[in-house]
Every structure is written in C-alpha cells, then in structure tokens.
mmCIF file of C-alpha atoms (C1' of nucleotides) in Angstrom:
data_model
loop_
_atom_site.group_PDB
_atom_site.id
_atom_site.type_symbol
_atom_site.label_atom_id
_atom_site.label_comp_id
_atom_site.label_asym_id
_atom_site.label_seq_id
_atom_site.Cartn_x
_atom_site.Cartn_y
_atom_site.Cartn_z
ATOM 1 C CA MET A 935 -116.852 -33.683 -52.746
ATOM 2 C CA GLU A 936 -117.873 -30.995 -50.339
ATOM 3 C CA LYS A 937 -117.163 -27.657 -50.464
ATOM 4 C CA VAL A 938 -113.848 -27.067 -51.422
ATOM 5 C CA LEU A 939 -112.966 -24.734 -48.509
ATOM 6 C CA SER A 940 -115.512 -23.645 -45.721
ATOM 7 C CA LYS A 941 -115.111 -19.813 -45.265
ATOM 8 C CA GLN A 942 -115.058 -21.198 -41.555
ATOM 9 C CA ALA A 943 -111.777 -22.575 -41.801
ATOM 10 C CA GLU A 944 -110.633 -19.829 -43.678
ATOM 11 C CA THR A 945 -111.236 -17.192 -41.402
ATOM 12 C CA ALA A 946 -110.173 -19.594 -37.915
ATOM 13 C CA TRP A 947 -106.565 -19.608 -40.368
ATOM 14 C CA ILE A 948 -106.413 -16.192 -40.557
ATOM 15 C CA LEU A 949 -107.533 -15.585 -37.171
ATOM 16 C CA LEU A 950 -104.546 -17.487 -36.078
ATOM 17 C CA LEU A 951 -101.852 -16.380 -38.289
ATOM 18 C CA ARG A 952 -102.810 -12.946 -36.363
ATOM 19 C CA SER A 953 -102.941 -13.916 -33.078
ATOM 20 C CA GLN A 954 -99.753 -15.761 -33.692
ATOM 21 C CA GLN A 955 -98.293 -12.378 -34.827
ATOM 22 C CA VAL A 956 -99.333 -10.217 -32.463
ATOM 23 C CA LEU A 957 -98.641 -12.715 -29.365
ATOM 24 C CA MET A 958 -95.428 -13.428 -30.786
ATOM 25 C CA SER A 959 -94.317 -9.764 -30.857
ATOM 26 C CA GLN A 960 -95.752 -9.041 -27.928
ATOM 27 C CA VAL A 961 -93.584 -11.807 -25.903
ATOM 28 C CA GLU A 962 -90.558 -10.162 -27.737
ATOM 29 C CA ALA A 963 -91.244 -7.029 -27.102
ATOM 30 C CA MET A 964 -91.645 -7.764 -23.280
ATOM 31 C CA LEU A 965 -88.586 -9.523 -23.038
ATOM 32 C CA LYS A 966 -86.883 -6.604 -25.200
ATOM 33 C CA GLU A 967 -88.085 -4.215 -22.635
ATOM 34 C CA ALA A 968 -86.402 -6.398 -19.875
ATOM 35 C CA GLY A 969 -83.071 -6.093 -21.546
ATOM 36 C CA LEU A 970 -83.452 -9.602 -22.348
ATOM 37 C CA PRO A 971 -82.931 -12.041 -25.065
ATOM 38 C CA PRO A 972 -85.311 -12.930 -27.342
ATOM 39 C CA LEU A 973 -87.255 -15.923 -26.960
ATOM 40 C CA SER A 974 -85.767 -18.455 -29.398
ATOM 41 C CA TRP A 975 -82.520 -18.474 -26.267
ATOM 42 C CA TYR A 976 -84.926 -19.347 -23.757
ATOM 43 C CA ASP A 977 -86.207 -22.479 -26.023
ATOM 44 C CA VAL A 978 -82.672 -23.425 -26.352
ATOM 45 C CA LEU A 979 -81.440 -22.633 -22.729
ATOM 46 C CA LEU A 980 -84.733 -24.805 -21.804
ATOM 47 C CA GLU A 981 -83.699 -27.671 -23.785
ATOM 48 C CA LEU A 982 -80.090 -27.868 -22.213
ATOM 49 C CA ASP A 983 -81.668 -27.043 -18.815
ATOM 50 C CA ARG A 984 -82.809 -30.471 -18.745
ATOM 51 C CA GLU A 985 -79.768 -32.472 -19.615
ATOM 52 C CA PRO A 986 -77.253 -30.740 -17.690
ATOM 53 C CA ASP A 987 -75.251 -33.534 -17.247
ATOM 54 C CA SER A 988 -75.071 -35.387 -20.856
ATOM 55 C CA GLY A 989 -75.768 -32.317 -22.777
ATOM 56 C CA LEU A 990 -77.227 -32.528 -26.566
ATOM 57 C CA ARG A 991 -76.359 -32.681 -29.534
ATOM 58 C CA GLN A 992 -77.014 -29.581 -31.997
ATOM 59 C CA PHE A 993 -79.653 -31.848 -34.028
ATOM 60 C CA GLU A 994 -80.843 -32.809 -31.014
ATOM 61 C CA ILE A 995 -81.652 -29.492 -29.850
ATOM 62 C CA GLY A 996 -82.573 -28.554 -33.276
ATOM 63 C CA GLU A 997 -85.219 -31.545 -32.796
ATOM 64 C CA ARG A 998 -86.891 -30.211 -29.966
ATOM 65 C CA VAL A 999 -87.072 -26.403 -30.662
ATOM 66 C CA LEU A 1000 -88.160 -26.923 -34.773
ATOM 67 C CA LEU A 1001 -85.050 -25.442 -35.904
ATOM 68 C CA ASN A 1002 -82.770 -26.299 -38.745
ATOM 69 C CA LYS A 1003 -79.114 -26.543 -38.686
ATOM 70 C CA HIS A 1004 -77.929 -23.877 -40.370
ATOM 71 C CA ASN A 1005 -79.778 -21.191 -38.366
ATOM 72 C CA LEU A 1006 -78.996 -23.747 -35.031
ATOM 73 C CA SER A 1007 -75.610 -22.984 -35.529
ATOM 74 C CA ARG A 1008 -75.237 -19.470 -35.681
ATOM 75 C CA LEU A 1009 -77.577 -19.484 -32.994
ATOM 76 C CA ILE A 1010 -75.415 -21.667 -30.785
ATOM 77 C CA ASP A 1011 -72.704 -19.466 -31.555
ATOM 78 C CA ARG A 1012 -74.518 -16.192 -30.347
ATOM 79 C CA LEU A 1013 -74.910 -18.090 -27.078
ATOM 80 C CA GLU A 1014 -71.507 -19.189 -27.072
ATOM 81 C CA LYS A 1015 -70.312 -16.089 -27.382
ATOM 82 C CA ARG A 1016 -72.225 -14.382 -24.734
ATOM 83 C CA GLY A 1017 -70.804 -17.746 -22.166
ATOM 84 C CA LEU A 1018 -74.487 -18.933 -22.073
ATOM 85 C CA VAL A 1019 -73.618 -22.245 -23.483
ATOM 86 C CA LYS A 1020 -70.242 -24.101 -24.202
ATOM 87 C CA ARG A 1021 -69.556 -26.732 -27.008
ATOM 88 C CA GLN A 1022 -67.432 -30.401 -25.817
ATOM 89 C CA ALA A 1023 -65.561 -32.101 -28.738
ATOM 90 C CA CYS A 1024 -68.109 -35.504 -28.737
ATOM 91 C CA ASP A 1025 -66.117 -38.470 -28.305
ATOM 92 C CA THR A 1026 -68.279 -40.728 -30.137
ATOM 93 C CA ASP A 1027 -68.803 -38.607 -33.159
ATOM 94 C CA GLY A 1028 -65.837 -36.750 -34.404
ATOM 95 C CA ARG A 1029 -67.592 -34.738 -36.326
ATOM 96 C CA GLY A 1030 -70.251 -32.917 -33.886
ATOM 97 C CA SER A 1031 -70.043 -31.118 -30.554
ATOM 98 C CA ILE A 1032 -72.265 -31.801 -27.392
ATOM 99 C CA VAL A 1033 -73.716 -28.785 -26.255
ATOM 100 C CA HIS A 1034 -74.266 -27.763 -22.417
ATOM 101 C CA ILE A 1035 -75.567 -25.094 -20.573
ATOM 102 C CA THR A 1036 -73.349 -23.047 -18.562
ATOM 103 C CA LYS A 1037 -74.085 -21.541 -14.963
ATOM 104 C CA GLN A 1038 -74.617 -18.169 -16.179
ATOM 105 C CA GLY A 1039 -76.823 -20.085 -19.246
ATOM 106 C CA ILE A 1040 -78.801 -21.345 -16.009
ATOM 107 C CA GLN A 1041 -78.526 -17.731 -14.442
ATOM 108 C CA MET A 1042 -79.854 -16.255 -17.846
ATOM 109 C CA LYS A 1043 -82.766 -18.925 -18.241
ATOM 110 C CA SER A 1044 -84.021 -17.753 -14.772
ATOM 111 C CA GLU A 1045 -84.005 -14.471 -15.698
ATOM 112 C CA MET A 1046 -86.387 -14.999 -18.379
ATOM 113 C CA TRP A 1047 -88.572 -17.087 -16.963
ATOM 114 C CA PRO A 1048 -90.735 -14.385 -14.917
ATOM 115 C CA VAL A 1049 -90.679 -12.382 -17.757
ATOM 116 C CA TYR A 1050 -92.218 -15.010 -19.678
ATOM 117 C CA GLU A 1051 -94.118 -16.614 -17.388
ATOM 118 C CA SER A 1052 -96.259 -12.928 -16.510
ATOM 119 C CA ALA A 1053 -96.614 -12.848 -20.384
ATOM 120 C CA ILE A 1054 -98.072 -16.314 -20.943
ATOM 121 C CA GLN A 1055 -100.195 -14.969 -17.988
ATOM 122 C CA LYS A 1056 -101.304 -12.168 -19.350
ATOM 123 C CA LEU A 1057 -101.896 -12.697 -22.724
ATOM 124 C CA ILE A 1058 -103.114 -16.423 -22.361
ATOM 125 C CA ALA A 1059 -104.054 -17.405 -18.872
ATOM 126 C CA GLU A 1060 -106.033 -13.875 -17.955
ATOM 127 C CA LEU A 1061 -108.086 -13.964 -21.477
ATOM 128 C CA LEU A 1062 -109.216 -17.699 -21.799
ATOM 129 C CA THR A 1063 -111.423 -19.790 -19.130
ATOM 130 C CA PRO A 1064 -109.958 -22.911 -18.418
ATOM 131 C CA THR A 1065 -112.119 -24.892 -21.050
ATOM 132 C CA GLN A 1066 -111.109 -22.850 -23.540
ATOM 133 C CA ILE A 1067 -107.555 -23.514 -22.670
ATOM 134 C CA ARG A 1068 -108.232 -27.304 -22.690
ATOM 135 C CA SER A 1069 -109.699 -26.855 -25.541
ATOM 136 C CA LEU A 1070 -106.914 -24.776 -27.408
ATOM 137 C CA THR A 1071 -104.276 -26.908 -26.471
ATOM 138 C CA GLU A 1072 -106.443 -30.157 -27.714
ATOM 139 C CA ILE A 1073 -107.039 -28.298 -31.170
ATOM 140 C CA MET A 1074 -103.243 -27.460 -31.265
ATOM 141 C CA ASN A 1075 -102.335 -30.914 -30.643
ATOM 142 C CA THR A 1076 -104.961 -31.933 -33.441
ATOM 143 C CA LEU A 1077 -102.828 -29.704 -35.840
ATOM 144 C CA LEU A 1078 -99.674 -30.643 -34.961
ATOM 145 C CA LYS A 1079 -100.388 -34.365 -35.479
ATOM 146 C CA GLY A 1080 -101.762 -33.837 -38.501
ATOM 147 C CA HIS A 1081 -98.380 -32.477 -40.157
ATOM 148 C CA THR A 1082 -96.447 -35.446 -39.738
ATOM 149 C CA LYS A 1083 -98.295 -37.138 -42.056
ATOM 150 C CA THR A 1084 -98.057 -36.835 -45.921
ATOM 151 C CA MET B 313 -104.205 -15.038 -5.603
ATOM 152 C CA GLU B 314 -104.015 -17.771 -7.590
ATOM 153 C CA LYS B 315 -101.312 -20.070 -8.704
ATOM 154 C CA VAL B 316 -98.574 -18.199 -10.348
ATOM 155 C CA LEU B 317 -99.778 -19.932 -13.935
ATOM 156 C CA SER B 318 -101.269 -22.464 -14.264
ATOM 157 C CA LYS B 319 -99.209 -25.330 -16.352
ATOM 158 C CA GLN B 320 -102.256 -25.567 -18.667
ATOM 159 C CA ALA B 321 -102.138 -22.395 -20.208
ATOM 160 C CA GLU B 322 -98.461 -23.217 -20.825
ATOM 161 C CA THR B 323 -98.862 -25.933 -22.236
ATOM 162 C CA ALA B 324 -101.209 -24.298 -24.873
ATOM 163 C CA TRP B 325 -98.878 -21.748 -25.482
ATOM 164 C CA ILE B 326 -95.757 -24.140 -26.293
ATOM 165 C CA LEU B 327 -98.218 -25.606 -28.608
ATOM 166 C CA LEU B 328 -99.678 -22.845 -30.346
ATOM 167 C CA LEU B 329 -96.245 -21.335 -30.702
ATOM 168 C CA ARG B 330 -95.167 -24.995 -32.325
ATOM 169 C CA SER B 331 -97.735 -25.113 -34.537
ATOM 170 C CA GLN B 332 -97.327 -21.475 -35.777
ATOM 171 C CA GLN B 333 -93.931 -22.598 -36.788
ATOM 172 C CA VAL B 334 -95.302 -25.696 -38.517
ATOM 173 C CA LEU B 335 -98.469 -24.474 -40.183
ATOM 174 C CA MET B 336 -96.260 -21.671 -41.035
ATOM 175 C CA SER B 337 -93.592 -23.393 -42.459
ATOM 176 C CA GLN B 338 -96.242 -25.855 -44.363
ATOM 177 C CA VAL B 339 -97.619 -22.991 -46.306
ATOM 178 C CA GLU B 340 -94.691 -21.412 -46.829
ATOM 179 C CA ALA B 341 -93.137 -24.683 -48.266
ATOM 180 C CA MET B 342 -96.169 -25.564 -50.491
ATOM 181 C CA LEU B 343 -95.915 -21.689 -51.978
ATOM 182 C CA LYS B 344 -92.258 -22.277 -52.835
ATOM 183 C CA GLU B 345 -92.652 -25.610 -54.414
ATOM 184 C CA ALA B 346 -94.899 -24.485 -56.557
ATOM 185 C CA GLY B 347 -92.934 -21.237 -57.822
ATOM 186 C CA LEU B 348 -94.715 -18.718 -56.039
ATOM 187 C CA PRO B 349 -93.747 -16.057 -54.051
ATOM 188 C CA PRO B 350 -94.177 -16.162 -49.828
ATOM 189 C CA LEU B 351 -97.509 -15.616 -48.210
ATOM 190 C CA SER B 352 -96.604 -12.163 -47.328
ATOM 191 C CA TRP B 353 -97.030 -10.893 -50.898
ATOM 192 C CA TYR B 354 -100.163 -12.748 -50.732
ATOM 193 C CA ASP B 355 -101.724 -10.642 -47.960
ATOM 194 C CA VAL B 356 -100.698 -7.572 -49.316
ATOM 195 C CA LEU B 357 -102.058 -7.965 -52.693
ATOM 196 C CA LEU B 358 -105.039 -9.245 -51.274
ATOM 197 C CA GLU B 359 -105.922 -5.879 -49.470
ATOM 198 C CA LEU B 360 -104.989 -4.206 -52.492
ATOM 199 C CA ASP B 361 -107.519 -6.488 -54.736
ATOM 200 C CA ARG B 362 -109.909 -5.338 -52.029
ATOM 201 C CA GLU B 363 -109.805 -1.338 -53.552
ATOM 202 C CA PRO B 364 -108.603 -1.694 -56.816
ATOM 203 C CA ASP B 365 -109.517 1.450 -57.376
ATOM 204 C CA SER B 366 -109.182 4.140 -54.712
ATOM 205 C CA GLY B 367 -105.967 1.939 -53.891
ATOM 206 C CA LEU B 368 -104.306 2.387 -50.226
ATOM 207 C CA ARG B 369 -101.892 4.695 -48.564
ATOM 208 C CA GLN B 370 -98.987 2.528 -47.246
ATOM 209 C CA PHE B 371 -99.936 3.077 -43.918
ATOM 210 C CA GLU B 372 -103.373 1.469 -44.424
ATOM 211 C CA ILE B 373 -101.850 -2.089 -45.608
ATOM 212 C CA GLY B 374 -99.753 -1.903 -42.915
ATOM 213 C CA GLU B 375 -102.646 -1.416 -40.519
ATOM 214 C CA ARG B 376 -104.553 -4.196 -42.589
ATOM 215 C CA VAL B 377 -101.474 -6.704 -42.897
ATOM 216 C CA LEU B 378 -99.810 -6.240 -39.614
ATOM 217 C CA LEU B 379 -96.560 -4.733 -41.020
ATOM 218 C CA ASN B 380 -94.417 -1.950 -39.847
ATOM 219 C CA LYS B 381 -93.644 0.878 -42.332
ATOM 220 C CA HIS B 382 -89.809 -0.400 -42.616
ATOM 221 C CA ASN B 383 -90.478 -4.178 -43.660
ATOM 222 C CA LEU B 384 -93.917 -2.475 -45.840
ATOM 223 C CA SER B 385 -91.690 -0.177 -47.548
ATOM 224 C CA ARG B 386 -89.396 -2.839 -48.753
ATOM 225 C CA LEU B 387 -92.216 -5.152 -49.361
ATOM 226 C CA ILE B 388 -93.811 -2.929 -51.884
ATOM 227 C CA ASP B 389 -90.478 -2.181 -53.112
ATOM 228 C CA ARG B 390 -90.406 -6.192 -54.040
ATOM 229 C CA LEU B 391 -93.848 -5.810 -55.259
ATOM 230 C CA GLU B 392 -92.975 -3.118 -57.270
ATOM 231 C CA LYS B 393 -89.909 -4.298 -59.038
ATOM 232 C CA ARG B 394 -91.963 -7.397 -60.364
ATOM 233 C CA GLY B 395 -94.890 -5.249 -61.228
ATOM 234 C CA LEU B 396 -97.260 -6.722 -59.265
ATOM 235 C CA VAL B 397 -97.601 -3.335 -57.678
ATOM 236 C CA LYS B 398 -97.574 0.362 -58.330
ATOM 237 C CA ARG B 399 -96.749 3.669 -56.396
ATOM 238 C CA GLN B 400 -98.645 6.553 -57.649
ATOM 239 C CA ALA B 401 -97.970 10.476 -55.962
ATOM 240 C CA CYS B 402 -100.784 11.021 -54.043
ATOM 241 C CA ASP B 403 -102.512 14.662 -54.312
ATOM 242 C CA THR B 404 -103.721 14.826 -51.145
ATOM 243 C CA ASP B 405 -100.754 14.676 -49.234
ATOM 244 C CA GLY B 406 -97.483 15.558 -50.697
ATOM 245 C CA ARG B 407 -95.583 13.132 -48.448
ATOM 246 C CA GLY B 408 -96.631 9.699 -49.259
ATOM 247 C CA SER B 409 -98.217 7.141 -52.529
ATOM 248 C CA ILE B 410 -101.185 5.449 -53.189
ATOM 249 C CA VAL B 411 -100.236 1.569 -54.007
ATOM 250 C CA HIS B 412 -102.459 0.049 -56.598
ATOM 251 C CA ILE B 413 -102.441 -3.429 -57.473
ATOM 252 C CA THR B 414 -101.788 -3.791 -61.533
ATOM 253 C CA LYS B 415 -103.292 -6.779 -63.847
ATOM 254 C CA GLN B 416 -100.151 -8.653 -63.173
ATOM 255 C CA GLY B 417 -100.737 -8.368 -59.168
ATOM 256 C CA ILE B 418 -104.325 -9.867 -59.963
ATOM 257 C CA GLN B 419 -102.899 -12.345 -61.939
ATOM 258 C CA MET B 420 -100.522 -13.384 -59.534
ATOM 259 C CA LYS B 421 -102.949 -13.447 -56.505
ATOM 260 C CA SER B 422 -105.167 -15.215 -58.629
ATOM 261 C CA GLU B 423 -102.295 -18.102 -58.947
ATOM 262 C CA MET B 424 -101.544 -17.983 -55.457
ATOM 263 C CA TRP B 425 -104.758 -18.888 -54.244
ATOM 264 C CA PRO B 426 -105.274 -22.230 -54.943
ATOM 265 C CA VAL B 427 -102.268 -23.678 -53.419
ATOM 266 C CA TYR B 428 -102.933 -21.157 -50.189
ATOM 267 C CA GLU B 429 -106.609 -22.743 -50.453
ATOM 268 C CA SER B 430 -105.317 -26.077 -50.409
ATOM 269 C CA ALA B 431 -102.694 -25.275 -48.008
ATOM 270 C CA ILE B 432 -105.425 -24.082 -45.136
ATOM 271 C CA GLN B 433 -107.710 -27.156 -46.569
ATOM 272 C CA LYS B 434 -104.958 -29.630 -45.929
ATOM 273 C CA LEU B 435 -103.507 -28.126 -42.589
ATOM 274 C CA ILE B 436 -106.804 -26.849 -40.958
ATOM 275 C CA ALA B 437 -110.092 -27.660 -42.371
ATOM 276 C CA GLU B 438 -109.143 -31.586 -42.976
ATOM 277 C CA LEU B 439 -108.127 -31.808 -39.483
ATOM 278 C CA LEU B 440 -110.583 -30.301 -37.245
ATOM 279 C CA THR B 441 -114.130 -30.896 -36.943
ATOM 280 C CA PRO B 442 -116.592 -27.766 -37.250
ATOM 281 C CA THR B 443 -117.085 -27.637 -33.952
ATOM 282 C CA GLN B 444 -113.426 -27.274 -33.425
ATOM 283 C CA ILE B 445 -113.302 -24.924 -35.960
ATOM 284 C CA ARG B 446 -115.590 -22.498 -34.698
ATOM 285 C CA SER B 447 -114.058 -22.855 -31.262
ATOM 286 C CA LEU B 448 -110.468 -22.229 -32.935
ATOM 287 C CA THR B 449 -112.236 -18.754 -34.200
ATOM 288 C CA GLU B 450 -113.632 -17.969 -30.565
ATOM 289 C CA ILE B 451 -110.579 -18.244 -29.192
ATOM 290 C CA MET B 452 -108.289 -16.239 -31.573
ATOM 291 C CA ASN B 453 -110.584 -13.557 -31.481
ATOM 292 C CA THR B 454 -110.487 -13.360 -27.800
ATOM 293 C CA LEU B 455 -106.857 -13.594 -28.048
ATOM 294 C CA LEU B 456 -106.729 -10.467 -30.418
ATOM 295 C CA LYS B 457 -109.023 -8.508 -28.556
ATOM 296 C CA GLY B 458 -107.277 -9.180 -25.168
ATOM 297 C CA HIS B 459 -103.852 -7.475 -26.846
ATOM 298 C CA THR B 460 -105.221 -4.051 -27.563
ATOM 299 C CA LYS B 461 -105.188 -3.824 -24.037
ATOM 300 C CA THR B 462 -102.526 -1.677 -22.116
ATOM 301 C "C1'" DC C 330 -95.064 33.944 -42.199
ATOM 302 C "C1'" DG C 331 -91.952 31.465 -39.410
ATOM 303 C "C1'" DC C 332 -91.926 27.691 -35.959
ATOM 304 C "C1'" DT C 333 -93.193 23.365 -33.303
ATOM 305 C "C1'" DG C 334 -94.422 18.954 -33.574
ATOM 306 C "C1'" DT C 335 -96.248 14.976 -35.705
ATOM 307 C "C1'" DT C 336 -96.542 11.570 -39.419
ATOM 308 C "C1'" DA C 337 -95.569 9.012 -44.030
ATOM 309 C "C1'" DG C 338 -92.030 7.188 -45.964
ATOM 310 C "C1'" DT C 339 -87.113 5.883 -47.231
ATOM 311 C "C1'" DT C 340 -82.611 4.211 -45.818
ATOM 312 C "C1'" DG C 341 -78.053 2.584 -43.201
ATOM 313 C "C1'" DC C 342 -76.602 -0.727 -40.562
ATOM 314 C "C1'" DA C 343 -76.721 -4.203 -37.533
ATOM 315 C "C1'" DT C 344 -79.070 -8.921 -37.022
ATOM 316 C "C1'" DA C 345 -81.952 -12.780 -38.510
ATOM 317 C "C1'" DT C 346 -83.453 -16.315 -41.767
ATOM 318 C "C1'" DA C 347 -83.190 -19.911 -45.846
ATOM 319 C "C1'" DC C 348 -80.737 -22.391 -49.385
ATOM 320 C "C1'" DA C 349 -77.030 -24.499 -51.453
ATOM 321 C "C1'" DA C 350 -72.158 -25.798 -51.167
ATOM 322 C "C1'" DC C 351 -69.043 -27.545 -48.318
ATOM 323 C "C1'" DA C 352 -65.617 -30.488 -45.099
ATOM 324 C "C1'" DA C 353 -65.469 -33.716 -41.830
ATOM 325 C "C1'" DC C 354 -66.663 -38.233 -40.181
ATOM 326 C "C1'" DA C 355 -69.711 -42.339 -39.702
ATOM 327 C "C1'" DA C 356 -71.765 -46.683 -41.575
ATOM 328 C "C1'" DT C 357 -72.848 -50.116 -44.438
ATOM 329 C "C1'" DA C 358 -71.473 -52.771 -48.497
ATOM 330 C "C1'" DA C 359 -67.972 -54.637 -51.299
ATOM 331 C "C1'" DT D 365 -58.727 -52.506 -47.200
ATOM 332 C "C1'" DT D 366 -61.518 -49.201 -50.329
ATOM 333 C "C1'" DA D 367 -66.096 -47.058 -51.976
ATOM 334 C "C1'" DT D 368 -69.792 -45.105 -51.060
ATOM 335 C "C1'" DT D 369 -73.432 -43.182 -49.368
ATOM 336 C "C1'" DG D 370 -75.910 -40.810 -45.917
ATOM 337 C "C1'" DT D 371 -75.418 -37.527 -41.517
ATOM 338 C "C1'" DT D 372 -73.592 -33.683 -38.440
ATOM 339 C "C1'" DG D 373 -72.418 -29.049 -38.330
ATOM 340 C "C1'" DT D 374 -70.121 -24.713 -40.858
ATOM 341 C "C1'" DT D 375 -69.333 -21.365 -44.273
ATOM 342 C "C1'" DG D 376 -70.972 -17.807 -48.313
ATOM 343 C "C1'" DT D 377 -74.686 -15.484 -50.141
ATOM 344 C "C1'" DA D 378 -78.961 -13.843 -50.654
ATOM 345 C "C1'" DT D 379 -82.933 -12.217 -49.024
ATOM 346 C "C1'" DA D 380 -86.144 -10.333 -45.107
ATOM 347 C "C1'" DT D 381 -86.332 -7.973 -40.210
ATOM 348 C "C1'" DG D 382 -86.059 -4.627 -36.741
ATOM 349 C "C1'" DC D 383 -83.965 -0.600 -35.074
ATOM 350 C "C1'" DA D 384 -82.776 3.818 -35.346
ATOM 351 C "C1'" DA D 385 -81.474 8.156 -37.850
ATOM 352 C "C1'" DC D 386 -83.376 10.554 -41.921
ATOM 353 C "C1'" DT D 387 -86.599 13.695 -45.239
ATOM 354 C "C1'" DA D 388 -90.258 15.488 -46.766
ATOM 355 C "C1'" DA D 389 -94.405 17.268 -45.937
ATOM 356 C "C1'" DC D 390 -98.446 17.803 -42.776
ATOM 357 C "C1'" DA D 391 -101.047 20.459 -39.084
ATOM 358 C "C1'" DG D 392 -101.679 24.006 -35.239
ATOM 359 C "C1'" DC D 393 -100.025 27.655 -33.403
ATOM 360 C "C1'" DG D 394 -98.108 32.397 -32.136
#
DNA sequence: CGCTGTTAGTTGCATATACAACAACAATAA
DNA sequence: TTATTGTTGTTGTATATGCAACTAACAGCG
C-alpha cells in the first residue's frame, strides 16, 4: 500500500480546477464581449453542422456534448427560439425529434468561431510549447479514458 | 505569421474542457453519494480552516477560491444556515464581516476530505505517472500565469 | 465638516442547472 | 393481442449563477 495520496497529485488537481475556472470564464467573457452567446451554444451548433443533412437526435447531441437531457432539452429550446436550430418530427421514432441547424445557425457558428479560435490561441497556443501541448493532450486523454471504467 | 491555430492546440483545448466536465461531475457525484455538500463548500471551509483565529473577510475568501462576491455572499449564507460558518462584525471596517469556521464546519471539512481525497486518488493519481503529474502541474501553472496578463 | 469616489457586501431579477416525476413511444416477451 | 420494461424527451421545482442596482461604510480632499 502506497502513500494515501501524493501531495503532487493533489497539487495537480487543484491547479487543474483553477485553470479550468479561469480559462472558461475568460473564453465566456470574450464571447460575451463580442455580443455572442455562450460556449455551450457553439458546441451544439458545431455538432449539428457536422450532420447538416441528417440532423441529430437530441440524445445524440447529448452524448457528444456531454450534456444530460434535462439541460439539453431547454438549451435546444433557446437555440430554436433564436432560429439557430429547428426540430423536426422523427419518422422512425414518434417520441423524439430530429434537430437540424438552420442557415442562421450556420451563420452564428461562423461568427463565433473566430472569437473562440483567438481565445484558444491566446489562452493555450501562445503559452505552451508544442511539446507541452502534446503532453497535455496525452494526459487529458488518459484522464478521460479512466473515467469510463468503474 | 504562423498558422492561425494549430489543430494540436485546439484538440488539447477540447480535451481539457471535456475532462473538466467529467472530472468535476465525478467528484460531485461521489460527494453526493456520500451525502455530502458540493465541492465549493469544501473550498471555502478549507480556506477558513487555515485561519481559525483571525478568520477571513469575504473578499479574501473570494480571491482564494476564485468566486465573485455575488455568489460568495449567498454561499456563505448557505454555510451559515447550516452552522458551518459564522459571520462576525468587523471592528476595523464597518461594512464587512469576518467569517469564521465553526466546530461543525471543521467537522464537515474532515468528513468531506476522505471522499475528496479518494476521488483525486482514483481520478488522477492512479491514472497518471509521476512524470505526467509533474508535467500537468507545470502546464497548469503556465496557463494560470498567462491569464493574469492583459 | 461636506463632497466625491471607491470598496464590501447584499438583494432583485433573469437565466442556467440538477433532480425527480411524468408522458409518449419503442421493443420485447408472454 | 396485452403486459412489461426501457428509452426519449418535457416539465415542475428547487437551487445555483451572473449581472446590475443598491446600501453602507471607507478614504481622500476641499
């Protein structure tokens, strides 16, 4: 039995938490400053834009964006209310709807991307070396894979 | 002028976001399963426990925990309502109060720690090598230092 | 002293999230 | 067919968060 918890791991965890808070709020602030909606909207629009023809069921969006259905249901409401997205009755499954991105949605997505991109540029790309970026990618992949177990 | 944004950095960012979501929800789930309050409570209790005699002003807590005053004000309300914390009028500054941790607060903190610790153990320490943990620490420090500029 | 600007903290309001209960349908088995 | 169970999605409710307006108190200056 090894030491209960290495101080190292705890420190890393705390820093991870803090940086996530800071980075997220920075990105959201940049989007807001540009008069654009929050990041979660972009996530959904991006996924929908990848399937412009077939669209996506809500639960499919939920899987890709890591949102549970409660929130997603209302998030789609908001998107639909602004005309960025539209729901269509699903032929093969009477319960659900298929969500499609609209022209305005595509437009919004393309407006958000430059802001988002420059945020990533400024907050990540400019600060880290290529090696660190690779390392970060690897570490995050490891952490993500770990969670599925249990 | 280099490429606008390396695909690498974008990937790293996405993974960072995803892992944040997953890790946070896992930790919160573990705490909830143990019938314990959310992580933000622990953060505040921890900081207060470091100054058991002098206590802390609210804005000091806010600085350490990265919470803005609006949320903090109500978070302290909730903590106070459960008797984990108590506000005292501040002698030297009539506006504000000094927050102290109570016996029950210390108790709660010590109940939360094992759960929190085992969460970090399981979600971080067990998955990463010591080298990766060091690397993660360094990268997060870099990202955090970066944000203060501008 | 009064005046101004700043800071600490609270509150109202709109919005966002989590959880549970529910309705509608699908899929399977008897 | 009917019954049963699981899945998709919505809604009610409680709670949490962000923002702006507000109060109260500090600090500096005439």
